[in-house]
CSV table of C-alpha atoms in Angstrom, one decimal:
chain,number,residue,atom,x,y,z
A,1,MET,CA,18.2,-22.8,24.8
A,2,LEU,CA,16.8,-25.4,22.6
A,3,ALA,CA,14.9,-23.0,21.1
A,4,ALA,CA,18.1,-20.8,19.8
A,5,ARG,CA,19.8,-24.2,18.8
A,6,ILE,CA,16.8,-25.0,16.8
A,7,GLU,CA,16.5,-21.4,15.1
A,8,ALA,CA,20.8,-21.3,14.7
A,9,LEU,CA,20.4,-24.9,12.9
A,10,LEU,CA,17.7,-23.4,10.7
A,11,TYR,CA,19.5,-20.6,9.6
A,12,ARG,CA,22.6,-22.4,8.4
A,13,ILE,CA,20.2,-25.0,6.6
A,14,LEU,CA,18.6,-21.8,5.1
A,15,ARG,CA,22.2,-20.4,4.0
A,16,PHE,CA,23.5,-23.4,2.8
A,17,ALA,CA,20.4,-23.8,0.7
A,18,ALA,CA,20.4,-20.2,-0.4
A,19,ALA,CA,24.1,-20.5,-1.5
A,20,GLY,CA,23.5,-23.5,-3.9
A,21,ASN,CA,20.1,-22.3,-5.2
A,22,ARG,CA,18.1,-24.8,-3.5
A,23,LEU,CA,16.6,-22.5,-0.7
A,24,VAL,CA,12.9,-23.2,-1.8
A,25,LEU,CA,13.3,-26.9,-1.8
A,26,ALA,CA,14.6,-26.3,1.6
A,27,CYS,CA,11.8,-23.7,2.4
A,28,ALA,CA,9.1,-26.4,1.5
A,29,ALA,CA,10.9,-29.4,3.6
A,30,LEU,CA,11.7,-27.3,6.3
A,31,SER,CA,8.0,-26.2,6.6
A,32,PHE,CA,6.7,-29.8,6.4
A,33,VAL,CA,8.7,-31.2,8.9
A,34,GLY,CA,8.2,-28.4,11.1
A,35,THR,CA,4.4,-29.0,10.6
A,36,VAL,CA,4.6,-32.6,11.4
A,37,THR,CA,7.0,-32.5,14.6
A,38,ALA,CA,5.9,-28.9,15.8
A,39,ALA,CA,9.4,-28.4,16.6
A,40,TRP,CA,9.3,-24.9,15.0
A,41,PRO,CA,7.1,-22.5,13.6
A,42,VAL,CA,6.9,-22.0,9.9
A,43,THR,CA,7.7,-18.2,10.4
A,44,ALA,CA,10.8,-18.8,11.7
A,45,VAL,CA,11.6,-20.4,8.2
A,46,VAL,CA,9.6,-17.8,5.8
A,47,VAL,CA,11.1,-14.9,7.6
A,48,PRO,CA,15.1,-15.4,7.3
A,49,ALA,CA,14.6,-17.3,3.7
A,50,THR,CA,12.7,-14.0,2.7
A,51,LEU,CA,15.3,-11.8,3.9
A,52,MET,CA,18.1,-13.9,2.0
A,53,ALA,CA,16.6,-13.7,-1.0
A,54,ALA,CA,13.8,-11.1,-0.8
A,55,GLY,CA,13.1,-11.1,-4.5
A,56,ARG,CA,11.7,-14.6,-4.2
A,57,TRP,CA,9.1,-14.1,-1.6
A,58,ARG,CA,6.1,-15.4,-3.1
A,59,ALA,CA,7.6,-18.8,-4.0
A,60,ILE,CA,9.2,-18.8,-0.6
A,61,SER,CA,5.6,-18.2,0.9
A,62,GLY,CA,4.1,-20.8,-1.6
A,63,VAL,CA,6.4,-23.4,-1.1
A,64,SER,CA,6.2,-22.9,2.6
A,65,ALA,CA,2.5,-23.2,2.8
A,66,LEU,CA,2.4,-25.9,0.5
A,67,GLY,CA,5.0,-27.9,3.1
A,68,SER,CA,3.2,-26.9,5.9
A,69,ALA,CA,-0.5,-28.1,4.4
A,70,ILE,CA,0.9,-31.2,3.0
A,71,GLY,CA,2.3,-31.8,6.8
A,72,ALA,CA,-1.1,-30.7,8.5
A,73,THR,CA,-2.8,-33.3,6.3
A,74,VAL,CA,0.0,-35.9,7.0
A,75,LEU,CA,-0.7,-35.1,10.7
A,76,MET,CA,-4.6,-35.3,10.3
A,77,LEU,CA,-4.0,-38.7,8.7
A,78,VAL,CA,-2.1,-40.0,11.9
A,79,PHE,CA,-4.8,-38.6,14.6
A,80,HIS,CA,-7.6,-40.2,12.3
A,81,HIS,CA,-5.9,-43.3,13.1
A,82,LEU,CA,-5.2,-42.7,16.8
A,83,GLY,CA,-9.2,-42.6,17.1
A,84,TRP,CA,-10.5,-40.8,20.1
A,85,THR,CA,-9.8,-43.5,22.5
A,86,GLN,CA,-6.5,-43.6,21.8
A,87,LEU,CA,-6.1,-40.0,21.7
A,88,TYR,CA,-7.4,-39.2,25.4
A,89,GLU,CA,-5.3,-42.3,26.7
A,90,ARG,CA,-2.0,-40.5,25.6
A,91,TYR,CA,-3.5,-37.1,26.2
A,92,PRO,CA,-5.5,-36.9,29.4
A,93,GLU,CA,-5.0,-33.2,29.6
A,94,LEU,CA,-7.2,-32.5,26.8
A,95,ALA,CA,-10.3,-33.0,28.4
A,96,THR,CA,-9.8,-30.0,30.5
A,97,ASP,CA,-8.1,-27.7,28.1
A,98,ALA,CA,-9.5,-24.2,27.2
A,99,SER,CA,-8.0,-24.6,23.3
A,100,TRP,CA,-8.9,-27.9,22.9
A,101,THR,CA,-12.6,-27.1,24.3
A,102,ARG,CA,-12.8,-24.1,21.6
A,103,VAL,CA,-11.2,-26.1,18.4
A,104,VAL,CA,-13.8,-28.8,19.3
A,105,ASP,CA,-16.9,-26.2,19.7
A,106,TRP,CA,-15.5,-24.2,16.3
A,107,GLY,CA,-15.1,-27.4,14.5
A,108,ALA,CA,-18.5,-28.8,15.3
A,109,ARG,CA,-20.1,-25.7,14.2
A,110,TYR,CA,-18.3,-24.4,11.4
A,111,GLY,CA,-16.4,-27.5,9.8
A,112,THR,CA,-13.2,-26.8,7.6
A,113,ALA,CA,-13.9,-22.9,7.8
A,114,ALA,CA,-13.1,-23.0,11.2
A,115,LEU,CA,-9.7,-24.8,10.4
A,116,PHE,CA,-9.1,-22.2,7.5
A,117,LEU,CA,-9.4,-19.4,10.5
A,118,VAL,CA,-6.9,-21.7,12.7
A,119,ALA,CA,-4.5,-21.8,9.7
A,120,LEU,CA,-4.9,-18.2,9.0
A,121,SER,CA,-4.5,-17.2,13.0
A,122,PRO,CA,-1.7,-17.7,15.6
A,123,LEU,CA,-3.4,-20.3,17.5
A,124,PRO,CA,-2.1,-23.8,17.9
A,125,GLN,CA,-3.1,-26.0,14.5
A,126,THR,CA,-2.3,-29.5,16.2
A,127,PRO,CA,-5.5,-29.3,18.3
A,128,ALA,CA,-7.7,-28.7,15.5
A,129,LEU,CA,-5.8,-31.3,13.5
A,130,MET,CA,-6.7,-33.9,16.4
A,131,PHE,CA,-10.4,-32.9,16.2
A,132,PHE,CA,-10.8,-33.0,12.5
A,133,GLY,CA,-8.4,-36.4,12.2
A,134,ALA,CA,-10.7,-38.0,15.0
A,135,LEU,CA,-13.7,-37.1,13.7
A,136,ARG,CA,-14.1,-35.8,10.0
A,137,PRO,CA,-11.4,-37.5,7.8
A,138,ASP,CA,-11.9,-35.0,5.1
A,139,TYR,CA,-8.3,-34.8,3.6
A,140,ALA,CA,-9.3,-32.7,0.9
A,141,GLY,CA,-10.6,-30.2,2.6
A,142,VAL,CA,-8.1,-29.9,5.6
A,143,PHE,CA,-5.4,-29.7,3.2
A,144,ALA,CA,-7.5,-26.7,1.0
A,145,ALA,CA,-8.2,-24.9,4.1
A,146,MET,CA,-4.6,-25.3,5.5
A,147,LEU,CA,-3.4,-24.2,2.0
A,148,ALA,CA,-5.5,-21.3,1.8
A,149,GLY,CA,-5.0,-19.9,5.3
A,150,LYS,CA,-1.5,-20.6,5.1
A,151,LEU,CA,-0.9,-19.2,2.3
A,152,ILE,CA,-2.3,-16.0,3.3
A,153,LYS,CA,-0.5,-15.7,6.4
A,154,TYR,CA,3.4,-16.4,5.2
A,155,SER,CA,2.4,-14.3,2.0
A,156,ALA,CA,2.0,-11.5,4.4
A,157,PHE,CA,5.2,-12.3,6.7
A,158,ALA,CA,6.9,-12.8,3.1
A,159,TRP,CA,6.1,-9.5,1.9
A,160,THR,CA,6.7,-7.4,5.3
A,161,SER,CA,10.1,-9.1,5.5
A,162,SER,CA,10.9,-8.7,1.7
A,163,HIS,CA,9.9,-5.1,1.9
A,164,PHE,CA,11.6,-4.1,5.3
A,165,PRO,CA,12.7,-1.6,6.2
A,166,GLU,CA,12.1,0.6,3.4
A,167,ARG,CA,8.4,0.6,2.5
A,168,VAL,CA,7.3,-0.9,6.0
A,169,GLY,CA,8.9,1.9,7.3
A,170,ARG,CA,7.4,4.6,5.5
A,171,LEU,CA,4.0,3.1,6.1
A,172,LEU,CA,4.7,2.8,9.7
A,173,GLY,CA,6.1,6.6,9.8
A,174,GLY,CA,3.0,7.9,7.6
A,175,LEU,CA,0.5,6.5,10.1
A,176,LEU,CA,2.8,8.1,13.0
A,177,ARG,CA,2.3,11.4,11.4
A,178,ARG,CA,-1.3,11.0,10.8
A,179,GLY,CA,-1.6,10.1,14.3
A,180,ARG,CA,0.1,13.0,16.0
A,181,LYS,CA,-1.5,15.3,13.6
A,182,ARG,CA,-4.8,13.8,14.7
A,183,GLY,CA,-3.5,14.1,18.4
A,184,THR,CA,-2.6,17.9,18.1
A,185,ASN,CA,-6.0,19.1,16.4
A,186,ASP,CA,-7.9,17.1,18.8
A,187,SER,CA,-6.1,19.4,21.8
A,188,ASP,CA,-6.5,22.5,20.0
A,189,VAL,CA,-10.3,22.3,20.1
């Protein structure tokens, strides 16, 4: 119920911003707030905004990635000032959480490259930012890794949204036809 209300609110804000030619600014702000609060995924901003202004998909994905990367860096700064002791006091479940253990292991092994992969993937980024904030206060590296990963991810979402259904439908239809042809040829043998 709350998720539906948040989505409806995001849609109203985006529609209002698009009517006043402030859509790109709204995408940046909503992406920042969504990342800092973890109240909604940034894709809930990117996809509707791109559907409202398909020709601006590059700008929408770019500012959304920028807003989210700035928000992630701010979040890491907050976690850096909390430190390990306060982090485990406030979130005792982290010690047994499998995703936290996985992110800590990736971060220890691969550094900011792991953070880039987390930003690129659908994995939750907050545990990774907690780890990097408490262990490695490399703000420029974190910002660059988050920006690069999110730029790739949000550009893919925005491109798909801006070319839906015509191009995406043709691409999927071609793949399905090829799969059917291969399937009939295999059964004929």
